[in-house]
CSV table of C-alpha atoms in Angstrom, one decimal:
chain,number,residue,atom,x,y,z
A,19,UNK,CA,0.0,0.1,0.0
A,20,UNK,CA,3.0,2.3,0.6
A,21,UNK,CA,4.5,1.8,-2.8
A,22,UNK,CA,0.8,2.3,-4.3
A,23,UNK,CA,0.5,5.5,-2.1
A,24,UNK,CA,4.0,6.8,-3.4
A,25,UNK,CA,3.1,6.0,-7.0
A,26,UNK,CA,-0.3,7.8,-6.8
A,27,UNK,CA,1.4,10.8,-5.1
A,28,UNK,CA,4.1,11.0,-7.9
A,29,UNK,CA,1.2,11.0,-10.5
A,30,UNK,CA,0.2,14.7,-8.5
A,31,UNK,CA,-3.0,12.7,-7.6
A,32,UNK,CA,-4.6,13.2,-4.2
A,33,UNK,CA,-5.3,10.3,-1.7
A,34,UNK,CA,-8.4,9.9,0.6
A,35,UNK,CA,-7.8,6.9,2.9
A,36,UNK,CA,-10.8,5.5,4.6
A,37,UNK,CA,-9.5,2.3,6.3
A,38,UNK,CA,-6.5,0.4,4.9
A,39,UNK,CA,-8.2,-2.0,2.8
A,40,UNK,CA,-10.3,1.1,1.4
A,41,UNK,CA,-8.3,3.4,-0.6
A,42,UNK,CA,-9.9,6.5,-2.7
A,43,UNK,CA,-8.2,8.6,-5.5
A,44,UNK,CA,-9.0,12.1,-6.0
A,45,UNK,CA,-8.2,13.9,-9.0
A,46,UNK,CA,-9.1,16.6,-11.5
A,47,UNK,CA,-8.7,17.9,-14.8
A,48,UNK,CA,-5.7,20.1,-15.4
A,49,UNK,CA,-8.0,23.0,-16.6
A,50,UNK,CA,-10.2,22.7,-13.5
A,51,UNK,CA,-8.7,25.6,-11.4
A,52,UNK,CA,-9.0,24.1,-7.9
A,53,UNK,CA,-6.7,25.3,-5.0
A,54,UNK,CA,-8.9,23.4,-2.1
A,55,UNK,CA,-11.1,20.8,-1.5
A,56,UNK,CA,-14.0,20.3,0.8
A,57,UNK,CA,-15.2,16.7,1.6
A,58,UNK,CA,-18.2,16.2,3.5
A,59,UNK,CA,-18.9,13.0,4.9
A,60,UNK,CA,-22.3,11.8,6.0
A,61,UNK,CA,-22.0,8.5,8.4
A,62,UNK,CA,-25.4,6.5,7.9
A,63,UNK,CA,-24.8,4.2,11.2
A,64,UNK,CA,-24.6,7.5,13.4
A,65,UNK,CA,-26.5,10.1,11.4
A,66,UNK,CA,-23.5,12.2,11.7
A,67,UNK,CA,-21.7,14.5,9.5
A,68,UNK,CA,-18.0,15.5,9.3
A,69,UNK,CA,-16.6,18.4,7.3
A,70,UNK,CA,-12.9,18.2,6.1
A,71,UNK,CA,-11.0,21.2,4.2
A,72,UNK,CA,-8.1,20.0,2.3
A,73,UNK,CA,-5.2,21.3,0.4
A,74,UNK,CA,-4.6,19.5,-2.8
A,75,UNK,CA,-1.2,18.1,-1.9
A,76,UNK,CA,-2.6,15.2,0.3
A,77,UNK,CA,-2.5,12.6,1.8
A,78,UNK,CA,-5.9,12.7,3.2
A,79,UNK,CA,-7.2,10.6,5.9
A,80,UNK,CA,-11.0,10.2,6.9
A,81,UNK,CA,-12.0,8.0,9.9
A,82,UNK,CA,-14.8,5.4,9.0
A,83,UNK,CA,-15.3,4.3,12.4
A,84,UNK,CA,-15.1,1.2,14.1
A,85,UNK,CA,-18.4,-0.4,12.8
A,86,UNK,CA,-17.8,-2.7,10.0
A,87,UNK,CA,-21.1,-2.0,8.7
A,88,UNK,CA,-20.6,1.9,8.5
A,89,UNK,CA,-21.8,3.1,5.0
A,90,UNK,CA,-20.4,6.8,4.2
A,91,UNK,CA,-21.9,9.2,1.9
A,92,UNK,CA,-19.0,11.4,0.7
A,93,UNK,CA,-19.5,15.0,-1.3
A,94,UNK,CA,-16.5,16.4,-2.8
A,95,UNK,CA,-16.5,20.1,-3.8
A,96,UNK,CA,-13.7,21.9,-5.5
A,97,UNK,CA,-12.9,25.6,-4.7
A,98,UNK,CA,-11.8,27.9,-8.0
A,99,UNK,CA,-8.6,29.9,-7.7
A,100,UNK,CA,-9.0,33.9,-7.0
A,101,UNK,CA,-12.8,34.1,-6.6
A,102,UNK,CA,-12.9,30.9,-4.2
A,103,UNK,CA,-16.2,30.2,-6.0
A,104,UNK,CA,-17.5,26.6,-5.4
A,105,UNK,CA,-17.6,23.9,-8.0
A,106,UNK,CA,-19.6,20.7,-8.2
A,107,UNK,CA,-18.4,17.2,-7.8
A,108,UNK,CA,-19.9,14.0,-8.0
A,109,UNK,CA,-21.2,12.3,-4.7
A,110,UNK,CA,-19.9,8.7,-3.7
A,111,UNK,CA,-20.9,6.2,-1.6
A,112,UNK,CA,-18.4,3.9,0.4
A,113,UNK,CA,-20.2,0.5,1.8
A,114,UNK,CA,-18.8,-2.5,3.7
A,115,UNK,CA,-18.5,-4.1,0.2
A,116,UNK,CA,-16.4,-1.3,-1.3
A,117,UNK,CA,-13.0,-3.2,-1.9
A,118,UNK,CA,-9.4,-1.6,-2.8
A,119,UNK,CA,-9.7,1.9,-4.2
A,120,UNK,CA,-12.3,3.7,-6.4
A,121,UNK,CA,-11.6,7.0,-8.3
A,122,UNK,CA,-13.3,10.2,-7.6
A,123,UNK,CA,-13.0,12.7,-10.3
A,124,UNK,CA,-13.6,16.4,-10.0
A,125,UNK,CA,-14.3,17.9,-13.2
A,126,UNK,CA,-16.6,20.4,-15.0
A,127,UNK,CA,-17.4,24.0,-14.2
A,128,UNK,CA,-20.9,23.5,-12.9
A,129,UNK,CA,-21.9,25.6,-10.0
A,130,UNK,CA,-23.7,24.5,-7.0
A,131,UNK,CA,-27.5,25.3,-7.1
A,132,UNK,CA,-28.0,24.5,-3.1
A,133,UNK,CA,-26.1,25.7,-0.1
A,134,UNK,CA,-23.1,24.0,1.5
A,135,UNK,CA,-24.7,23.9,4.9
A,136,UNK,CA,-21.4,23.3,7.1
A,137,UNK,CA,-23.3,24.3,10.6
A,138,UNK,CA,-26.4,22.1,10.0
A,139,UNK,CA,-26.0,19.3,12.3
A,140,UNK,CA,-23.2,20.7,14.8
A,141,UNK,CA,-23.4,23.4,17.3
A,142,UNK,CA,-20.5,25.1,18.1
A,143,UNK,CA,-20.1,28.2,20.5
A,144,UNK,CA,-21.5,31.4,19.0
A,145,UNK,CA,-19.3,33.9,17.9
A,146,UNK,CA,-21.1,37.6,17.9
A,147,UNK,CA,-20.1,39.1,14.2
A,148,UNK,CA,-21.2,42.8,12.9
A,149,UNK,CA,-20.8,43.7,9.3
A,150,UNK,CA,-19.4,46.8,8.1
A,151,UNK,CA,-19.3,48.0,4.4
A,152,UNK,CA,-16.3,50.3,3.4
A,153,UNK,CA,-15.3,52.1,0.6
A,154,UNK,CA,-11.9,51.9,-1.0
A,155,UNK,CA,-10.4,55.4,-1.2
A,156,UNK,CA,-8.3,54.5,-4.5
A,157,UNK,CA,-10.7,52.5,-6.4
A,158,UNK,CA,-14.0,53.7,-4.8
A,159,UNK,CA,-15.3,50.2,-4.7
A,160,UNK,CA,-16.9,49.1,-1.5
A,161,UNK,CA,-15.8,45.9,0.4
A,162,UNK,CA,-17.0,44.1,3.5
A,163,UNK,CA,-15.5,43.6,6.9
A,164,UNK,CA,-16.7,41.0,9.5
A,165,UNK,CA,-15.9,42.4,12.8
A,166,UNK,CA,-16.2,40.2,16.3
A,167,UNK,CA,-17.9,42.3,18.9
A,168,UNK,CA,-15.6,40.6,21.3
A,169,UNK,CA,-11.6,40.4,20.8
A,170,UNK,CA,-10.5,37.7,18.4
A,171,UNK,CA,-7.1,36.0,18.6
A,172,UNK,CA,-4.7,37.5,16.3
A,173,UNK,CA,-3.8,35.4,13.3
A,174,UNK,CA,-6.8,33.2,13.9
A,175,UNK,CA,-7.9,31.2,11.1
A,176,UNK,CA,-11.6,32.1,9.9
A,177,UNK,CA,-13.8,30.3,7.2
A,178,UNK,CA,-16.1,32.9,5.4
A,179,UNK,CA,-18.9,31.2,3.9
A,180,UNK,CA,-20.8,33.7,1.4
A,181,UNK,CA,-24.2,32.7,-0.2
A,182,UNK,CA,-25.7,35.1,-2.9
A,183,UNK,CA,-29.4,33.8,-3.4
A,184,UNK,CA,-31.0,37.3,-4.3
A,185,UNK,CA,-30.5,40.0,-6.5
A,186,UNK,CA,-32.7,42.5,-5.2
A,187,UNK,CA,-32.7,44.5,-8.8
A,188,UNK,CA,-34.1,41.6,-10.6
A,189,UNK,CA,-36.9,39.1,-10.2
A,190,UNK,CA,-34.7,36.1,-10.5
A,191,UNK,CA,-31.1,35.3,-10.1
A,192,UNK,CA,-28.5,32.4,-10.2
A,193,UNK,CA,-27.4,30.8,-6.9
A,194,UNK,CA,-23.5,31.6,-6.1
A,195,UNK,CA,-21.5,30.3,-3.0
A,196,UNK,CA,-18.0,31.1,-2.1
A,197,UNK,CA,-15.7,30.2,0.7
A,198,UNK,CA,-12.5,31.1,1.7
A,199,UNK,CA,-10.1,30.9,4.6
A,200,UNK,CA,-8.9,34.1,5.9
A,201,UNK,CA,-6.5,35.1,8.8
A,202,UNK,CA,-7.9,37.6,11.4
A,203,UNK,CA,-6.2,40.8,12.0
A,204,UNK,CA,-7.1,43.4,14.2
A,205,UNK,CA,-10.1,41.9,15.4
A,206,UNK,CA,-11.5,42.1,11.6
A,207,UNK,CA,-12.0,39.6,8.8
A,208,UNK,CA,-12.2,41.1,5.6
A,209,UNK,CA,-13.8,39.7,2.6
A,210,UNK,CA,-12.1,38.0,0.0
A,211,UNK,CA,-14.4,39.0,-2.7
A,212,UNK,CA,-15.8,42.0,-4.2
A,213,UNK,CA,-19.6,41.9,-3.7
A,214,UNK,CA,-21.4,43.8,-6.4
A,215,UNK,CA,-24.1,46.7,-5.0
A,216,UNK,CA,-27.9,45.5,-4.5
A,217,UNK,CA,-27.3,41.8,-3.5
A,218,UNK,CA,-28.8,40.2,-0.4
A,219,UNK,CA,-26.0,38.3,1.2
A,220,UNK,CA,-26.1,35.3,3.3
A,221,UNK,CA,-23.1,34.5,5.5
A,222,UNK,CA,-21.6,32.6,8.1
A,223,UNK,CA,-18.2,32.9,10.0
A,224,UNK,CA,-16.7,29.6,10.8
A,225,UNK,CA,-13.7,29.5,13.3
A,226,UNK,CA,-11.7,26.6,12.6
A,227,UNK,CA,-8.2,24.6,12.5
A,228,UNK,CA,-7.1,21.6,10.7
A,229,UNK,CA,-6.2,18.8,12.9
A,230,UNK,CA,-2.6,17.3,12.5
A,231,UNK,CA,-3.8,13.9,12.3
A,232,UNK,CA,-6.6,13.4,10.1
A,233,UNK,CA,-6.9,17.0,8.3
A,234,UNK,CA,-10.3,17.4,9.6
A,235,UNK,CA,-11.6,20.8,10.0
A,236,UNK,CA,-12.4,21.2,13.8
A,237,UNK,CA,-14.8,23.7,14.4
A,238,UNK,CA,-14.0,26.1,17.4
A,239,UNK,CA,-17.0,28.4,17.0
A,240,UNK,CA,-19.5,29.9,14.4
A,241,UNK,CA,-21.7,32.9,14.0
A,242,UNK,CA,-25.3,33.0,13.3
A,243,UNK,CA,-26.4,32.5,9.8
A,244,UNK,CA,-27.3,36.2,9.0
A,245,UNK,CA,-27.6,38.4,6.0
A,246,UNK,CA,-27.3,41.9,4.8
A,247,UNK,CA,-27.6,44.2,1.4
A,248,UNK,CA,-24.4,45.4,-0.4
A,249,UNK,CA,-24.3,49.0,-0.5
A,250,UNK,CA,-25.1,51.5,-3.5
A,251,UNK,CA,-21.7,52.4,-4.7
A,252,UNK,CA,-21.2,56.1,-5.4
A,253,UNK,CA,-21.6,55.4,-9.0
A,254,UNK,CA,-25.1,53.8,-8.3
A,255,UNK,CA,-26.0,56.9,-6.5
A,256,UNK,CA,-25.1,59.0,-9.5
A,257,UNK,CA,-27.1,56.9,-11.6
A,258,UNK,CA,-30.1,57.5,-9.2
A,259,UNK,CA,-29.2,61.2,-9.9
A,260,UNK,CA,-29.6,61.1,-13.5
A,261,UNK,CA,-32.7,58.8,-13.3
A,262,UNK,CA,-34.3,61.6,-10.9
A,263,UNK,CA,-33.1,64.6,-13.2
A,264,UNK,CA,-34.6,62.6,-16.2
A,265,UNK,CA,-37.8,62.3,-14.6
A,266,UNK,CA,-37.9,65.9,-13.3
A,267,UNK,CA,-37.3,67.1,-16.8
A,268,UNK,CA,-40.0,65.3,-18.0
A,269,UNK,CA,-42.5,66.5,-15.7
A,270,UNK,CA,-42.6,69.6,-17.1
A,271,UNK,CA,-43.9,70.1,-21.0
A,272,UNK,CA,-44.2,73.6,-21.0
A,273,UNK,CA,-41.2,75.5,-21.9
A,274,UNK,CA,-42.5,78.7,-19.5
A,275,UNK,CA,-43.9,76.6,-16.8
A,276,UNK,CA,-42.5,77.4,-13.2
A,277,UNK,CA,-40.5,74.4,-12.2
A,278,UNK,CA,-39.6,75.2,-8.5
A,279,UNK,CA,-41.5,77.1,-5.8
A,280,UNK,CA,-39.9,78.8,-2.6
A,281,UNK,CA,-39.5,76.9,0.6
A,282,UNK,CA,-41.1,78.8,3.3
A,283,UNK,CA,-40.1,76.3,6.0
A,284,UNK,CA,-38.4,73.1,6.3
A,285,UNK,CA,-40.9,71.2,8.4
A,286,UNK,CA,-41.2,68.0,10.5
A,287,UNK,CA,-43.9,66.0,12.0
A,288,UNK,CA,-44.1,63.8,14.9
A,289,UNK,CA,-46.9,62.6,17.5
A,290,UNK,CA,-46.8,64.9,20.4
A,291,UNK,CA,-46.8,62.1,22.7
A,292,UNK,CA,-43.9,60.4,20.8
A,293,UNK,CA,-41.0,59.4,23.1
A,294,UNK,CA,-38.4,61.4,21.3
A,295,UNK,CA,-40.7,64.3,21.7
A,296,UNK,CA,-41.3,63.6,25.5
A,297,UNK,CA,-37.9,63.5,25.9
A,298,UNK,CA,-37.1,66.7,24.0
A,299,UNK,CA,-39.3,68.6,26.4
A,300,UNK,CA,-37.4,67.8,29.1
A,301,UNK,CA,-34.3,68.4,27.4
A,302,UNK,CA,-35.1,71.3,25.1
A,303,UNK,CA,-33.2,69.1,22.2
A,304,UNK,CA,-34.7,66.9,19.6
A,305,UNK,CA,-31.9,64.3,19.1
A,306,UNK,CA,-31.2,62.7,16.0
A,307,UNK,CA,-31.5,59.1,15.7
A,308,UNK,CA,-30.4,56.2,13.3
A,309,UNK,CA,-31.8,56.2,9.9
A,310,UNK,CA,-34.3,53.6,9.0
A,311,UNK,CA,-34.6,51.3,5.9
A,312,UNK,CA,-37.1,53.8,4.1
A,313,UNK,CA,-36.4,53.9,0.6
A,314,UNK,CA,-33.8,52.1,-1.6
A,315,UNK,CA,-33.1,48.8,0.0
A,316,UNK,CA,-29.2,49.0,-0.9
A,317,UNK,CA,-29.0,52.7,0.0
A,318,UNK,CA,-25.5,53.1,2.0
A,319,UNK,CA,-27.1,55.6,4.6
A,320,UNK,CA,-29.8,53.1,5.7
A,321,UNK,CA,-29.0,52.2,9.6
A,322,UNK,CA,-25.8,53.8,9.3
A,323,UNK,CA,-26.0,57.7,9.8
A,324,UNK,CA,-27.8,59.7,12.2
A,325,UNK,CA,-30.4,62.6,11.5
A,326,UNK,CA,-33.9,64.1,11.5
A,327,UNK,CA,-35.9,64.2,8.5
A,328,UNK,CA,-37.5,67.4,7.2
A,329,UNK,CA,-39.5,68.2,4.4
A,330,UNK,CA,-38.9,70.6,1.8
A,331,UNK,CA,-41.8,70.7,-0.7
A,332,UNK,CA,-44.7,73.0,0.2
A,333,UNK,CA,-48.1,72.6,-1.3
A,334,UNK,CA,-47.8,74.0,-4.8
A,335,UNK,CA,-50.9,76.2,-4.7
A,336,UNK,CA,-50.7,77.8,-1.3
A,337,UNK,CA,-46.8,77.8,-1.1
A,338,UNK,CA,-46.9,76.6,2.4
A,339,UNK,CA,-46.4,73.4,4.2
A,340,UNK,CA,-49.3,70.9,3.4
A,341,UNK,CA,-52.1,71.2,5.9
A,342,UNK,CA,-52.0,67.5,6.7
A,343,UNK,CA,-49.6,65.1,8.1
A,344,UNK,CA,-48.9,61.4,7.8
A,345,UNK,CA,-46.3,61.6,10.7
A,346,UNK,CA,-48.3,63.1,13.6
A,347,UNK,CA,-49.9,66.2,15.1
A,348,UNK,CA,-46.8,68.0,16.3
A,349,UNK,CA,-44.9,70.2,13.8
A,350,UNK,CA,-41.9,72.3,13.9
A,351,UNK,CA,-41.2,74.5,11.0
A,352,UNK,CA,-37.7,76.3,10.3
A,353,UNK,CA,-36.8,78.9,8.0
A,354,UNK,CA,-34.2,77.3,5.2
A,355,UNK,CA,-31.7,80.0,6.3
A,356,UNK,CA,-31.7,79.0,10.0
A,357,UNK,CA,-30.4,75.5,8.9
A,358,UNK,CA,-28.7,75.3,5.4
A,359,UNK,CA,-25.9,77.9,5.6
A,360,UNK,CA,-22.4,76.6,6.1
A,361,UNK,CA,-23.5,72.8,5.8
A,362,UNK,CA,-22.6,70.3,2.7
A,363,UNK,CA,-25.7,68.6,0.7
A,364,UNK,CA,-25.6,65.3,-0.6
A,365,UNK,CA,-28.0,63.8,-3.0
A,366,UNK,CA,-28.5,60.1,-1.6
A,367,UNK,CA,-31.7,58.4,-3.1
A,368,UNK,CA,-34.7,58.5,-5.4
A,369,UNK,CA,-37.6,56.3,-4.7
A,370,UNK,CA,-41.1,55.8,-4.9
A,371,UNK,CA,-43.3,53.6,-2.6
A,372,UNK,CA,-45.9,52.3,-5.0
A,373,UNK,CA,-47.4,52.4,-8.7
A,374,UNK,CA,-48.7,55.8,-9.4
A,375,UNK,CA,-47.6,57.3,-6.4
A,376,UNK,CA,-45.1,60.3,-6.3
A,377,UNK,CA,-41.5,60.2,-6.2
A,378,UNK,CA,-39.2,61.1,-3.4
A,379,UNK,CA,-35.6,62.5,-3.4
A,380,UNK,CA,-33.6,62.0,-0.4
A,381,UNK,CA,-31.1,64.6,0.1
A,382,UNK,CA,-28.4,64.7,3.1
A,383,UNK,CA,-27.2,67.9,5.3
A,384,UNK,CA,-24.1,67.3,7.0
A,385,UNK,CA,-21.5,69.8,9.3
A,386,UNK,CA,-18.5,69.9,7.4
A,387,UNK,CA,-16.1,67.3,8.5
A,388,UNK,CA,-18.6,65.7,10.9
A,389,UNK,CA,-18.6,62.1,11.3
A,390,UNK,CA,-21.9,61.9,8.9
A,391,UNK,CA,-20.1,64.3,6.5
A,392,UNK,CA,-16.9,62.0,6.3
A,393,UNK,CA,-19.3,58.9,5.9
A,394,UNK,CA,-21.4,60.6,2.9
A,395,UNK,CA,-18.0,62.1,1.2
A,396,UNK,CA,-17.0,58.6,-0.2
A,397,UNK,CA,-20.4,57.2,-0.9
A,398,UNK,CA,-23.1,59.9,-1.7
A,399,UNK,CA,-23.1,62.8,-4.7
A,400,UNK,CA,-22.4,66.1,-3.4
A,401,UNK,CA,-24.3,69.0,-4.7
A,402,UNK,CA,-23.4,72.7,-4.9
A,403,UNK,CA,-26.3,74.5,-3.2
A,404,UNK,CA,-26.4,77.3,-5.8
A,405,UNK,CA,-26.5,74.8,-8.8
A,406,UNK,CA,-28.6,71.9,-8.7
A,407,UNK,CA,-32.5,71.6,-9.6
A,408,UNK,CA,-33.6,69.8,-6.6
A,409,UNK,CA,-33.1,72.2,-3.6
A,410,UNK,CA,-30.9,75.4,-4.2
A,411,UNK,CA,-30.2,78.7,-3.1
A,412,UNK,CA,-30.7,81.8,-5.8
A,413,UNK,CA,-29.6,85.4,-4.8
A,414,UNK,CA,-32.5,88.1,-4.4
A,415,UNK,CA,-34.8,84.8,-4.5
A,416,UNK,CA,-34.0,82.5,-1.7
A,417,UNK,CA,-34.5,78.8,-1.2
A,418,UNK,CA,-36.4,76.7,-3.6
A,419,UNK,CA,-37.3,73.3,-4.4
A,420,UNK,CA,-38.3,71.4,-7.5
A,421,UNK,CA,-42.1,71.0,-8.0
A,422,UNK,CA,-41.3,67.5,-10.0
A,423,UNK,CA,-40.9,65.3,-7.0
A,424,UNK,CA,-41.2,65.6,-2.9
A,425,UNK,CA,-37.8,66.4,-1.3
A,426,UNK,CA,-37.0,65.4,2.0
A,427,UNK,CA,-34.0,66.6,3.9
A,428,UNK,CA,-32.0,64.4,6.3
A,429,UNK,CA,-30.5,66.8,8.5
A,430,UNK,CA,-27.5,65.4,10.5
A,431,UNK,CA,-27.7,67.6,13.7
A,432,UNK,CA,-29.6,67.7,16.7
A,433,UNK,CA,-32.4,70.4,17.2
A,434,UNK,CA,-32.3,72.7,19.9
A,435,UNK,CA,-35.6,73.4,20.6
A,436,UNK,CA,-34.7,76.2,23.3
A,437,UNK,CA,-32.8,78.0,21.2
A,438,UNK,CA,-35.0,78.2,18.5
A,439,UNK,CA,-37.5,79.2,20.6
A,440,UNK,CA,-35.5,82.2,21.6
A,441,UNK,CA,-35.5,83.8,18.3
A,442,UNK,CA,-38.0,86.3,17.2
A,443,UNK,CA,-38.9,84.7,14.0
A,444,UNK,CA,-37.9,81.7,11.7
A,445,UNK,CA,-39.4,79.1,13.8
A,446,UNK,CA,-43.0,78.0,14.4
A,447,UNK,CA,-44.5,75.0,16.4
A,448,UNK,CA,-48.0,74.0,15.8
A,449,UNK,CA,-50.4,71.1,16.7
A,450,UNK,CA,-52.1,69.9,13.7
A,451,UNK,CA,-55.8,69.3,14.0
A,452,UNK,CA,-57.0,65.7,14.4
A,453,UNK,CA,-59.1,65.8,11.0
A,454,UNK,CA,-55.6,66.3,9.2
A,455,UNK,CA,-53.6,63.7,10.6
A,456,UNK,CA,-53.8,60.9,8.1
A,457,UNK,CA,-53.2,57.3,7.9
A,458,UNK,CA,-51.1,55.7,10.7
A,459,UNK,CA,-50.5,58.9,12.1
A,460,UNK,CA,-46.6,58.1,12.8
A,461,UNK,CA,-43.7,56.5,10.7
A,462,UNK,CA,-43.2,52.7,10.8
A,463,UNK,CA,-40.0,52.0,12.8
A,464,UNK,CA,-38.6,50.2,10.0
A,465,UNK,CA,-39.4,52.4,7.0
A,466,UNK,CA,-41.4,51.6,3.9
A,467,UNK,CA,-38.9,50.1,1.2
A,468,UNK,CA,-38.7,51.4,-2.5
A,469,UNK,CA,-41.4,49.8,-5.0
A,470,UNK,CA,-39.0,47.6,-6.9
A,471,UNK,CA,-41.2,47.1,-9.9
A,472,UNK,CA,-41.2,51.1,-10.9
A,473,UNK,CA,-39.0,51.7,-14.1
A,474,UNK,CA,-38.5,55.2,-13.4
A,475,UNK,CA,-36.4,54.7,-10.2
A,476,UNK,CA,-35.0,51.4,-9.9
A,477,UNK,CA,-31.2,50.3,-10.9
A,478,UNK,CA,-31.4,47.5,-12.9
């Protein structure tokens, strides 16, 4: 057997031993770019699964167990070089009747069409993991970093399993799966692949090591199976901006039609008994809070920056804030000149919430070099307050807003009610009559996602 094993290794084939009397040779075509192999072994007697991660060099040893009646069902997967995409191999059954050795050939480039569930039948200790999406300053591409909530051992090895079953921008998408061994540095595990924007990604992080005796992957811990949506890139936001501009232009058929109206106030509605308003009565401050998931599902500001939303769009006939409110009976109204000067303005989103419903443009106001400003500058499209078509300032006329769609502004600072109340003008508080409070009378905590079937505001 030793001579036979040496002979096979010289042929650059990979050996998988199950018992001295059963030898399996694993090989693959030269054209198949494999740099690692995963073996999943199912023991029919015990009902247990074992997971093995092998380098192509071999030799490999898998424990069959002491029971001579044991039958093993083995699935072998080759992992593609560079992209680490999982390629399919055949499945094999090793039964008591097996004699000599069998050839298991990895060949073909067919992708898997179902997830490789490593954790299904084992319960390792839970590793708390959070996801952070960052922007490469040089390439402007987004990349994903997995962070552990508690310190990670330096240079520990982690397997990242990525499954991308859903493209949020199309009705159907091909199944893709990746797996990669990464070394933890600075309490972070960087994703090995560039993940395109607008994908719902399901992932799991496995902390494991290869045992010296049998090359078996011993799992010391694992994260929950969780998911996130990859953020829109700055280029994506530019495309949304262009789509909003196109719709704005199409909204005015008459050349002499007034395309904008003055902004008398930036105004905000909340229920007077809302917890944030009750707190504001105590402190005199309306504190900013984390943005919800309203709008584009892949928006990079969703649940990432804090702020307070204001409406900039007035009634087209009265040129005043709308008499009704969908978000509560307490309203504050602030003259734009009290908030806008000196702030940076960004275009963030363009969306609608249903067929034949109005479109919204989301703008973000940030204090220069603030935490929110540094976040937005690499992800959103910066606008010139004196030269854009959505919300702008014009000398001798003042602040104006487009009539083509509703414009909402995320103001990324707290609002000091005490300070505003001390001013002689420019700030108004009012209670809206109950008959003018429509719908739910407050916003949904999670927000309302973009209507994905609209061909005017969706990226495809």
